[in-house]
Coordinates of C-alpha atoms in Angstrom, one line a residue:
X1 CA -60.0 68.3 52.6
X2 CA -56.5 67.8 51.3
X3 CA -54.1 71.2 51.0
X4 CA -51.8 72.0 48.4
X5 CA -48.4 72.0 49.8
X6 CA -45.8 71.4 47.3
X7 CA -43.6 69.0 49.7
X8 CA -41.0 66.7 48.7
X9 CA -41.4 62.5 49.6
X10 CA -39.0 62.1 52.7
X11 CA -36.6 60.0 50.6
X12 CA -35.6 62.6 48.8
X13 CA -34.0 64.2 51.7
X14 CA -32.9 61.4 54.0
X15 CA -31.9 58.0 52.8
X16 CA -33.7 55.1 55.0
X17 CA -33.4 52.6 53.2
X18 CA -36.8 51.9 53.0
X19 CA -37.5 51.9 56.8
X20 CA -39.4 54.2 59.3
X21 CA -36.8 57.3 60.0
X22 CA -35.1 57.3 63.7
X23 CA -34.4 60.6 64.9
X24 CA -32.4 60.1 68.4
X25 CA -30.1 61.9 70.6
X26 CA -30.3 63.9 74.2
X27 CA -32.7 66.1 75.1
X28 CA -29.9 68.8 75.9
X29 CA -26.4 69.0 74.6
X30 CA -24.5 69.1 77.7
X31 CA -21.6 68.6 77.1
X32 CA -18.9 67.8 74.3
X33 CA -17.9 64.5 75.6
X34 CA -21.2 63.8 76.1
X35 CA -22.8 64.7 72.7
X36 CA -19.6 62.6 71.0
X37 CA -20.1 59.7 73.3
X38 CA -23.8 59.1 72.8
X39 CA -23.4 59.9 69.4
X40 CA -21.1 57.0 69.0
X41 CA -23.8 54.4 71.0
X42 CA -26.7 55.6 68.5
X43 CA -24.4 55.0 65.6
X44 CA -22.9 52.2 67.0
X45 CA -26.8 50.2 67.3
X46 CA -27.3 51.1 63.1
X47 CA -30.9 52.1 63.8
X48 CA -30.4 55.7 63.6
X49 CA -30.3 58.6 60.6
X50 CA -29.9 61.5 62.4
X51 CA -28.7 62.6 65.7
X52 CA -30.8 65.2 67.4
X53 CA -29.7 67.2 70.4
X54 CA -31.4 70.3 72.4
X55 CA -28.9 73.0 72.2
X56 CA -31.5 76.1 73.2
X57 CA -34.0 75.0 75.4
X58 CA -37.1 76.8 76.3
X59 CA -38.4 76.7 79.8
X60 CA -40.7 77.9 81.4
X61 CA -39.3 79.7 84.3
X62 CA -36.0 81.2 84.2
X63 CA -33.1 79.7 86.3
X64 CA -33.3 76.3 84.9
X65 CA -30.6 74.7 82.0
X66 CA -31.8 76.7 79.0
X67 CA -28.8 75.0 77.0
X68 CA -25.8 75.8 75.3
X69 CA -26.6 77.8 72.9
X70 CA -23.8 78.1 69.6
X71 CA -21.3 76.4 72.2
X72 CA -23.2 73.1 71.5
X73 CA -23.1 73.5 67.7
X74 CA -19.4 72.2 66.8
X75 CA -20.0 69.4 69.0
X76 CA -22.5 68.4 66.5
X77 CA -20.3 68.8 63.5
X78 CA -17.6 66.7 65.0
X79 CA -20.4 63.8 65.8
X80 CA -21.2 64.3 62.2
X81 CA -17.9 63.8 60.8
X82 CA -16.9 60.5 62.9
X83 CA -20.0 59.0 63.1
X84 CA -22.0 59.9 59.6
X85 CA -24.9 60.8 61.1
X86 CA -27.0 64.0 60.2
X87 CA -27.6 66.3 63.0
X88 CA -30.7 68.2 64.0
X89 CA -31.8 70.6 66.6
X90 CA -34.9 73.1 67.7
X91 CA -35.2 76.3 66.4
X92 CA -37.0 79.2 68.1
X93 CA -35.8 82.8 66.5
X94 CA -34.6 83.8 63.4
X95 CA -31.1 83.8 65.2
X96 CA -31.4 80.4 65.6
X97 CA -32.1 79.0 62.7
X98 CA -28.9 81.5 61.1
X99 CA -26.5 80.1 63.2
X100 CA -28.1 76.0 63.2
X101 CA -26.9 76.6 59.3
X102 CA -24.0 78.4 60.0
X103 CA -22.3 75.4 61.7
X104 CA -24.0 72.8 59.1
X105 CA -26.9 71.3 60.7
X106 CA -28.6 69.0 58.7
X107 CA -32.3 69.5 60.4
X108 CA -34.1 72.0 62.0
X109 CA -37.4 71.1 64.0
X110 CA -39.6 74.0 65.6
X111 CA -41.3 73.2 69.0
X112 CA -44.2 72.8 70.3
X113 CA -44.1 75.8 72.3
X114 CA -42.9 77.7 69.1
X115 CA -45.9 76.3 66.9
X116 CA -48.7 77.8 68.8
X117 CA -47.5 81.6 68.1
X118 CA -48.0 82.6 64.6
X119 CA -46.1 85.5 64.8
X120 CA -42.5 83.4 65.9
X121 CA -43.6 80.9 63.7
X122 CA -43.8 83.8 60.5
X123 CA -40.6 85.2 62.0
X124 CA -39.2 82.0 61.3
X125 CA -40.2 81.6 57.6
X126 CA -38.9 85.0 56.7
X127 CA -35.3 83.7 57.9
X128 CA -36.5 80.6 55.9
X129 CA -36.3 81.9 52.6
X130 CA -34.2 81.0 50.0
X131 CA -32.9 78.3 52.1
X132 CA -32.7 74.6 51.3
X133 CA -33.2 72.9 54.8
X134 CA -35.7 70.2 55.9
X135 CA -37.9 71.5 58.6
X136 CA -40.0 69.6 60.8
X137 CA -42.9 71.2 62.9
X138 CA -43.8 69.9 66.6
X139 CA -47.8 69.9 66.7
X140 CA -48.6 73.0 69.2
X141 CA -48.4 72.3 73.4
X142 CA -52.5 72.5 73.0
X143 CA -54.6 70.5 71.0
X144 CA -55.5 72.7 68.2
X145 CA -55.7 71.7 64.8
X146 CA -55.5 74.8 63.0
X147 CA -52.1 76.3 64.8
X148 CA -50.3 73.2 63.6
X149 CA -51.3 73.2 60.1
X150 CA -51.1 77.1 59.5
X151 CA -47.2 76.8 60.6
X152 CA -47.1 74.5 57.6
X153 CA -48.4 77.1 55.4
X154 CA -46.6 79.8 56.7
X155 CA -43.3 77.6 56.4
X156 CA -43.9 76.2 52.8
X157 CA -44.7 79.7 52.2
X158 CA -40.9 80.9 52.4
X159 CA -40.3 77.8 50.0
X160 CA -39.3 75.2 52.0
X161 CA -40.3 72.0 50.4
X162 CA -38.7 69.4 52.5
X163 CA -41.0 69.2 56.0
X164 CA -42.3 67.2 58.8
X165 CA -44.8 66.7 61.3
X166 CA -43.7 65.7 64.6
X167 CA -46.2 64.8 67.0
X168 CA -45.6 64.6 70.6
X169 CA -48.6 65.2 72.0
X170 CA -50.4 67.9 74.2
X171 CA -51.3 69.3 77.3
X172 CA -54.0 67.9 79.3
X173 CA -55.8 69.6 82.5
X174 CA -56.8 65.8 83.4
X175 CA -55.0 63.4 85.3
X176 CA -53.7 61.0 83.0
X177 CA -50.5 58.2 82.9
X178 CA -48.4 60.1 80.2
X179 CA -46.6 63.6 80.3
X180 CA -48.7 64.9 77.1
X181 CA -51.8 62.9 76.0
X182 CA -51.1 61.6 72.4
X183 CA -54.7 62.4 71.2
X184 CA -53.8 60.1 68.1
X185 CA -57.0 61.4 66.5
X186 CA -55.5 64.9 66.1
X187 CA -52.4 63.4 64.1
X188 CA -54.7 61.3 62.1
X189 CA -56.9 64.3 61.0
X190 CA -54.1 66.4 60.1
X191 CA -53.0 63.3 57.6
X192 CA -56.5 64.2 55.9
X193 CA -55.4 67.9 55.0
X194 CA -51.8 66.9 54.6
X195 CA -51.6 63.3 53.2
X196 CA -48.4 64.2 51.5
X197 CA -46.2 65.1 54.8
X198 CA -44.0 62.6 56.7
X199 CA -45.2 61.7 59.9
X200 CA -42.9 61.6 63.2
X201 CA -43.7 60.4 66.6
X202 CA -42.5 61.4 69.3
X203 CA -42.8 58.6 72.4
X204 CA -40.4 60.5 74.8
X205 CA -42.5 63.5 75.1
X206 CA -45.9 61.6 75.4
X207 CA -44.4 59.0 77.8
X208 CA -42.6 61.4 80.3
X209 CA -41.2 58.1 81.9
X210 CA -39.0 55.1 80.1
X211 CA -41.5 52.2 80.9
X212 CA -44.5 53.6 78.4
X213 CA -41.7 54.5 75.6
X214 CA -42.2 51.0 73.9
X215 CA -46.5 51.0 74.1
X216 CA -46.4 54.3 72.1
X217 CA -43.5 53.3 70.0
X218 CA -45.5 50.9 68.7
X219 CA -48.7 52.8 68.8
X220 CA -47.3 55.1 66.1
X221 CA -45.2 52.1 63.9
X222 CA -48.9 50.4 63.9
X223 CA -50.3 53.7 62.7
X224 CA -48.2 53.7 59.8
X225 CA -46.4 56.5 61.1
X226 CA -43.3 57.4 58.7
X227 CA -40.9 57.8 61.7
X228 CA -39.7 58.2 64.9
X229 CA -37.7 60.6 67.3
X230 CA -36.5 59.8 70.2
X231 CA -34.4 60.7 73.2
X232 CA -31.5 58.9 74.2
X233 CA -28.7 59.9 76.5
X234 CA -25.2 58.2 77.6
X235 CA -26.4 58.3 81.7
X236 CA -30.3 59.5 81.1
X237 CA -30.1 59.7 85.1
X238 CA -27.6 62.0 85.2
X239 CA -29.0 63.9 82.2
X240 CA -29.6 67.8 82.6
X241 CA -33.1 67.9 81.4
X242 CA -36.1 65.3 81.3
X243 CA -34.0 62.4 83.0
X244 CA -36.9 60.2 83.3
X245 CA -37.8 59.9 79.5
X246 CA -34.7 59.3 77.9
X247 CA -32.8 55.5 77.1
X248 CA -29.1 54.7 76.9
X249 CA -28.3 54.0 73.2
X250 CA -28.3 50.4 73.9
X251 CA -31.5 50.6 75.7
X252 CA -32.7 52.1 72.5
X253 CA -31.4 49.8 70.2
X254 CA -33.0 47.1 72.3
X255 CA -37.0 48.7 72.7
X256 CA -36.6 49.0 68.9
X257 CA -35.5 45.8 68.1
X258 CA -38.8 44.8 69.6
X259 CA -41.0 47.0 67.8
X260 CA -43.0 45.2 64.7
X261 CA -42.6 47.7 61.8
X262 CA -45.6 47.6 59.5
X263 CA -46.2 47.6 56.0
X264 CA -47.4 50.1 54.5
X265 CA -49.7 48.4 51.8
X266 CA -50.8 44.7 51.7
X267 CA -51.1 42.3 48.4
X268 CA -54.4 41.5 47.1
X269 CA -54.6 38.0 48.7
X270 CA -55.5 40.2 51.4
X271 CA -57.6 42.7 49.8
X272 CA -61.0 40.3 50.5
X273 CA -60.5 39.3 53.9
X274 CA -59.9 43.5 54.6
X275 CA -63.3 44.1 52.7
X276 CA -64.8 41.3 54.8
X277 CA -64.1 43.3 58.4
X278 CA -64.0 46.9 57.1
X279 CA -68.0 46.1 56.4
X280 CA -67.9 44.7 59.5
X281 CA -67.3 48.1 60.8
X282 CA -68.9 50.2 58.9
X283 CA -71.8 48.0 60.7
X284 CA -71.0 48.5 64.2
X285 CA -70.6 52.3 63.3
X286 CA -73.7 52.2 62.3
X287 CA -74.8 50.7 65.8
X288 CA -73.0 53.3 67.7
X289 CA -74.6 56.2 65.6
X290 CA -77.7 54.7 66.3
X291 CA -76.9 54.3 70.2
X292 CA -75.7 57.9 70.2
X293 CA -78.9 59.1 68.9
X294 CA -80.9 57.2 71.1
X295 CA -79.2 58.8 73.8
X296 CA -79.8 62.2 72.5
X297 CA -83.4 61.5 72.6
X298 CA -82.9 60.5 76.4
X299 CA -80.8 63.8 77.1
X300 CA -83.7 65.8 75.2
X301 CA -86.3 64.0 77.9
X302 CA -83.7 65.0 80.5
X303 CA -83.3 68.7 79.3
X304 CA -87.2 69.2 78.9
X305 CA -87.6 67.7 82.7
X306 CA -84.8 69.9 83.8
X307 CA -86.9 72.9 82.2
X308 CA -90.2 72.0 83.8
X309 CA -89.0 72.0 87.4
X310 CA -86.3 74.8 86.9
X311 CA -82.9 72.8 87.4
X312 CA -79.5 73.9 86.0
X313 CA -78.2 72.0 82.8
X314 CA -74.7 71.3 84.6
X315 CA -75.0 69.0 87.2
X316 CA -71.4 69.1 88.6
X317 CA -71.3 66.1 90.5
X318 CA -73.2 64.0 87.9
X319 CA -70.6 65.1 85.2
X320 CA -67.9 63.4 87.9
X321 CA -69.6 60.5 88.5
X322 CA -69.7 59.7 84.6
X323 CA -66.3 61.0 84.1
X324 CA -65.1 58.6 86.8
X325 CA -67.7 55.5 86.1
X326 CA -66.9 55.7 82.2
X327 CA -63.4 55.3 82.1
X328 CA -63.7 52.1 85.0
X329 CA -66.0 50.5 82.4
X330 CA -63.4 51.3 79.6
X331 CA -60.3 49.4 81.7
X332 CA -63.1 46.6 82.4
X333 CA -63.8 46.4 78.6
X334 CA -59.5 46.5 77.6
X335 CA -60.1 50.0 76.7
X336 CA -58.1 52.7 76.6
X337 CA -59.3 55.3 79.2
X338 CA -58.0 58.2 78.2
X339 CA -59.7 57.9 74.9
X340 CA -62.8 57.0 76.7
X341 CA -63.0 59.6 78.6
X342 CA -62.2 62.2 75.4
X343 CA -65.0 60.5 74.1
X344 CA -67.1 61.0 76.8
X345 CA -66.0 64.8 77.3
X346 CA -67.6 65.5 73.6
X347 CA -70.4 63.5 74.4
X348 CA -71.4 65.7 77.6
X349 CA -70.7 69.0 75.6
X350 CA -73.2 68.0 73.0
X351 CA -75.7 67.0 76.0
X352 CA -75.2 70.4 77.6
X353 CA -75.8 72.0 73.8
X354 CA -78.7 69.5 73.7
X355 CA -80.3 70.8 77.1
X356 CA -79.7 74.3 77.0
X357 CA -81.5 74.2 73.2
X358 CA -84.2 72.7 75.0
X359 CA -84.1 74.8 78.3
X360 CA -85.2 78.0 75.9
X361 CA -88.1 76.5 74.3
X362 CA -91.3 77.5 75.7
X363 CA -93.0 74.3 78.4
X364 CA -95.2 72.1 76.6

């Protein structure tokens, strides 16, 4: 199901030259020295567009650096005007977003934990209207769907025609090796209802830690994702906020210099040799269908033997044992566990649904 947005291509808005867009900059404006210096390193490398900096930061506990607030905001126009690039920051209230184009900023992004209230996220349409401003929309802290595409609707509503879809993954209850679990198949279905909007990874807030930046970096360039943002600091160890997932500018330019960019579309010297393996899927999907059902038809045995001798459907300690077994198997196959075991979650909800159906029919 595609939706009608009317949303302008990202070229028209930001000139890449051709290549995937590079948002960077610190997490938090800190300071002036510091937002000119780092400024000057992005610049400096030629990979970046835009220069992105934190200047209100939502937290959740009071006490901790909630930024700068309009302090920050004629730091950004002076990195602007010496280094050329455009600036962008994170808007959470309608105050916000008047003073962001008050001092000239080029970008405004909403966050994640802006995108899962409809209510701040209509607030910030209304203050939207009749402005010309590109606006780019974090997918919501938890995996739902629905929250992040209805801020698109409720944004392109006020007319805004130049948007974005960052995704920096989401909140997970399970133990897993990144900060926010990038659930790639969440970005990917929201490219089937809005084909037409750039999408933005976001490797600093999945990561959480330098050393996995690069893996998803590359992820998303092999996903043909239309850009990137990413956070980079003058002394990340020193920074105010999330230390541990930003890069020096040169460390930046460096990671990036090792990424293989994709292309987009392929010639048709190609076009065979794609039909030749994409039927070879469609084949082995066709295997695991008919595994999946054939395990169906051994959960049914297991639900009706359940009923018979009058055991629960949940079997905590079994549901462990495959959660745990599972995603062993995946690192022993050069699988990805954490998609393994996503797979296996829906896999043991429709076994529940499967026994408990069975559980209320009448024995045999």
């Amino acid at each position: 199901m595609k939706a009608n947005l009317d949303v302008l291509p990202l070229d028209s808005w930001v000139n890449t030259g051709g290549k995937p867009l590079i948002i960077a900059g610190p997490c938090s404006a800190e300071t002036e020295e510091q937002v000119l210096e780092t400024a000057r390193g992005i610049a400096n490398n030629g990979f970046a567009h835009i220069l992105r900096a934190g200047v209100w930061k939502p937290r959740t506990r009071p006490g901790s650096f909630e930024g700068k607030g309009e302090e920050a905001l004629p730091w950004l126009q002076k990195a602007k005007a010496e280094t050329g690039l455009l600036t962008a920051v994170e808007v959470a209230t309608p105050q916000h977003v008047e003073l962001a184009l008050k001092y000239g900023v080029d970008v405004l992004w909403i966050g994640a934990r802006t995108t899962v209230n409809p209510f701040n996220v209509q607030d910030l349409a209304d203050s939207l209207k009749g402005v010309d401003v590109p606006v780019l929309i974090k997918n919501p802290v938890n995996p739902d769907l629905a929250l992040w595409l209805g801020a698109f609707e409720r944004i392109a509503g006020a007319g805004i025609k130049k948007m974005g879809a960052i995704h920096r993954g989401f909140s997970n209850a399970q133990e897993t090796k990144y900060r926010n679990s990038p659930m790639w198949q969440i970005a990917v279905e929201f490219k089937t209802f809005f084909p037409q909007i750039p999408m933005i990874g976001d490797p600093s807030h999945m990561a959480g830690k330098r050393a996995l930046l690069a893996e998803l970096t590359q992820r998303a360039m092999d996903l043909n994702y239309d850009g990137l943002i990413i956070e980079s600091h003058r002394n990340p160890d020193e920074a105010w906020s999330d230390a541990s997932q930003q890069l020096t500018p040169d460390a930046l330019a460096d990671m990036l210099k090792g990424i293989e960019f994709r292309k987009a579309t392929y010639g048709s010297d190609f076009q065979s040799e794609l039909d030749r393996l994409r039927e070879r899927l469609d084949n082995l999907d066709r295997e695991l269908l008919e595994v999946l059902a054939s395990r169906m038809s051994v959960v049914e045995q297991l639900g009706e033997y359940k009923r018979d001798n009058n055991v629960a459907v949940l079997q905590l300690n079994r549901w462990k044992q495959v959660h745990e077994s599972r995603a062993d198997w995946a690192k022993s196959l050069n699988l990805y566990p954490e998609v393994v075991e996503e797979l296996f979650k829906l896999i043991h909800m429709e076994s529940i649904r499967k026994q408990t159906e069975v559980m209320n029919q009448q024995n045999a």
